[in-house]
Amino acid sequence: MPNPFCKPVCPAPRQRASAPGLLRLILLVGKLLILGWLANIPAVIAQAQPTVIISGEVSATVRKNIVQHLGLGSEHCQTSDRRRSVLLENADEKIRQALQALGYYHASWSSALSSSDQCWTMTIEVIPGTATTLGRVQVEIDGDARNDPAFTRLLETSLPKTGEQLNHGHYEVFKQSLQKLALQRGYAESRFTRQQLQVGLERQRADILLSFNSGPRYHFGSVNFEQAVFDDAFLAQFLPFSATTPFHASLLSQFQQSLLNSRYFDQVIVTQQTPDREKQQIPVQVVLTPGPRYSTSLGVGIATDTGPRGSVGFRNNRANQKGHRYGADAQLSRVKSTVSLEYQIPLQQPDTEFVTFKTGWEEEDTDSANSETWFVGAAHSRSLDNGWIRTLDLVYQVESFKVGSDRNSTELVVPGIGLQKTQADNPAYPYTGWRTRFSLRGAAESLGSDLSFLQLQGSGKYILPLLGGRVLGRLEGGLSLMSNFEEMPTSFRFFAGGDNSVRGYDYEELGPMNDRGEVVGGRHLLAASLEYDYPVYKDYALAVFYDVGNAFDNSSFTLKRSFGVGLRWRSPLGPIRLDLAFPDTSEQAFRIHLSMGPDL
C-alpha cells in the first residue's frame, strides 16, 4: 500500500528478509570459513619438518652428530622431489664427516628416503666399525708460558689422553682453550707453530702433535679514565694491579666489579687496548658513567613492635673528588625515634674500607623502660678477603633512662669490635643462606666512663630448603660482665619478646623483674626459634614456628616459649610476615605479630 504522506521520490517500503535468503547467507559464511581453514592446511604442513631415523649399534652422541651434520632443520615436508634427491646425494659426505669427527673412519652405512601423505623420512643404517684411538699425544709449549702453572694445569686436566677414542671436537676445543688461556694471561704474541692431527687408517691410531709458542707475558700498561667527577688518583685506589703486575683478564673483571660495588657509578666499562709490543704492556681504558650526586628516601611501615613508623633520608653520594659522602636520616615511631648525621671517608680500598663519623639522638619508650641518648662516634669498617666485614668503633654517649621506678643518667666511652657475614642464593627470598654477627664492646671508668663493663653478643640465622619449603633457624645470645648492674643504661640491657624474639609476648616484655614486678632487663640473653614455611599460592606461603628464650641475671632462669602459625607475602616492598602466636604463660591468650623486612 503506498504511503500517503510521501511523494513519488520516497523509497519503497523495506521488505523483511525471507527465511531462504537468510539460510543462503549462513551457508555462504560457513563455506568461506571452511575454505579459509582448508587454505591454511598447506601452510601448517609446510612448517612441519622431516624426520631422521638412524639404526645400528651407535651411541646417542653419534646419532646426534649425524643429524646435526645433515642439517635438515631448515627443510620442510613440502620439499620437491628434486630437492630431496639432492639431499640424498649429499647425505653420504655429511654422514662420513659426522662419523669421522668421532673417530669412526671404517664405518659403513646406507641411506634412503621414504614418503607418506604427511611428510617424508630419511632412514640411515650405520655399521660404525672399530673406532680410532689416540696414540702419541705431544704438546710442546715454548716462551714464558713454559713455566706458567696455569698451562701445566690445563695440560693435566684438558689434554686428550693416549688410548682415548679420537674426537675431533675435543681436539679443537683443547686448542681453543690453549689460545684463550694465553690471551687471558697476557701472552699477546702467542701462536701455534705446529698443529698436526695424524690419522693412521690401517693401524686405527691417531697422533696429536702440537707446538705452541706463547712469547713473552705482557704486563698491565697505563690506565686511562674517561670521567670528569673524581680525581684519577682516587680512582686508581680501586686498581687490584700495578704496572709491574703480569696481565690477567680476571683482574680487569675484579676492577670493574669494585667500581660498581662502590655505588659511585651507574655504568662501568673496562676494556683492554691494543698491546704495546715495544713496552710489552697492555693498556686499559675505563669509561665511567656517574650515578646521581644527591638522593633522598621516604618510607612508611608498620610493625607490632613499633606500630606505624615513617622515615626520611638524604644523601650526598659524592661530596668531593675524593669520594667522600655524607647523609642524614630520621625515623619516627611511637616506640623508637632516631635522628642521625654521618660523614664517610673511603680509605685505601674505597669499595671495601672506609671510616664513618656519626652523631645523633635516639629515644625509646616501651612498657618496660624509656631512654633518651645523645651520641657521637667513629667507626672503621673493612671487608676481609674471606667475606667477613670487620668494624672497629668508638662511641661517646650520654643516656638518661628510666627502668622500673629507677631513674639515672650515665656518660660512657664505649670502644667495640664487630664481625658479620651474610651468604644467600637469593637476597630477596633465599632458599639457602645464613647470616652471622658477633660484637664485643665495653667501657671502663679509667677511660672516662661512669661505670665499667664488658659485653659480648652474637646471633645467627640459617635457611635451608626442605620438601619444597624452607626451614629457618635463629639463635641469639648475649653476656655482660660487670659489678654494679643497677647503673647499666637500658640500651645495654637485654630484653626478650616481640616480632623478632619470642613471639606471643609484647616487645621487650620478658626479662628479670624488680620487687614491684616491673621488667628491668637482664645481664644475659638467650633466644632461639625454629620455623618452617611452605609456598601455597604465587607469592604467599604458610608458616609454623616455635620460639624459646628470655633475658636473665644468673645461670638459673626460666625460658619462655611460644608457638604459632603465620602467613608470608613476598610483596613488591619486601617480605611481609603476619603471625598468630600463642605464649606458654601470659595474661593474653594469643598475640598477633606483623613485621616486614628481609629474611637475612
Coordinates of C-alpha atoms in Angstrom, one line a residue, residues 45 56 147 231 250 263 301 303 362 374 382 393 500 514 520 527 555 561 572 599:
I45 CA 52.1 -28.9 6.8
G56 CA 72.6 -49.7 14.1
N147 CA 106.9 -22.1 33.5
D231 CA 90.4 12.6 40.9
S250 CA 90.3 -11.7 35.7
R263 CA 77.9 2.8 44.2
G301 CA 55.8 1.0 57.5
A303 CA 55.1 -3.5 62.8
E362 CA 67.7 8.4 69.9
W374 CA 72.8 11.6 72.6
R382 CA 86.6 -3.2 56.2
D393 CA 84.2 1.7 66.6
N500 CA 61.9 -10.9 66.1
N514 CA 62.3 -5.8 90.4
V520 CA 64.1 -4.1 84.3
A527 CA 66.7 -16.9 72.5
S555 CA 72.6 -19.2 85.5
R561 CA 58.1 -20.4 74.9
P572 CA 56.9 -5.6 46.0
D599 CA 64.9 -12.8 56.0

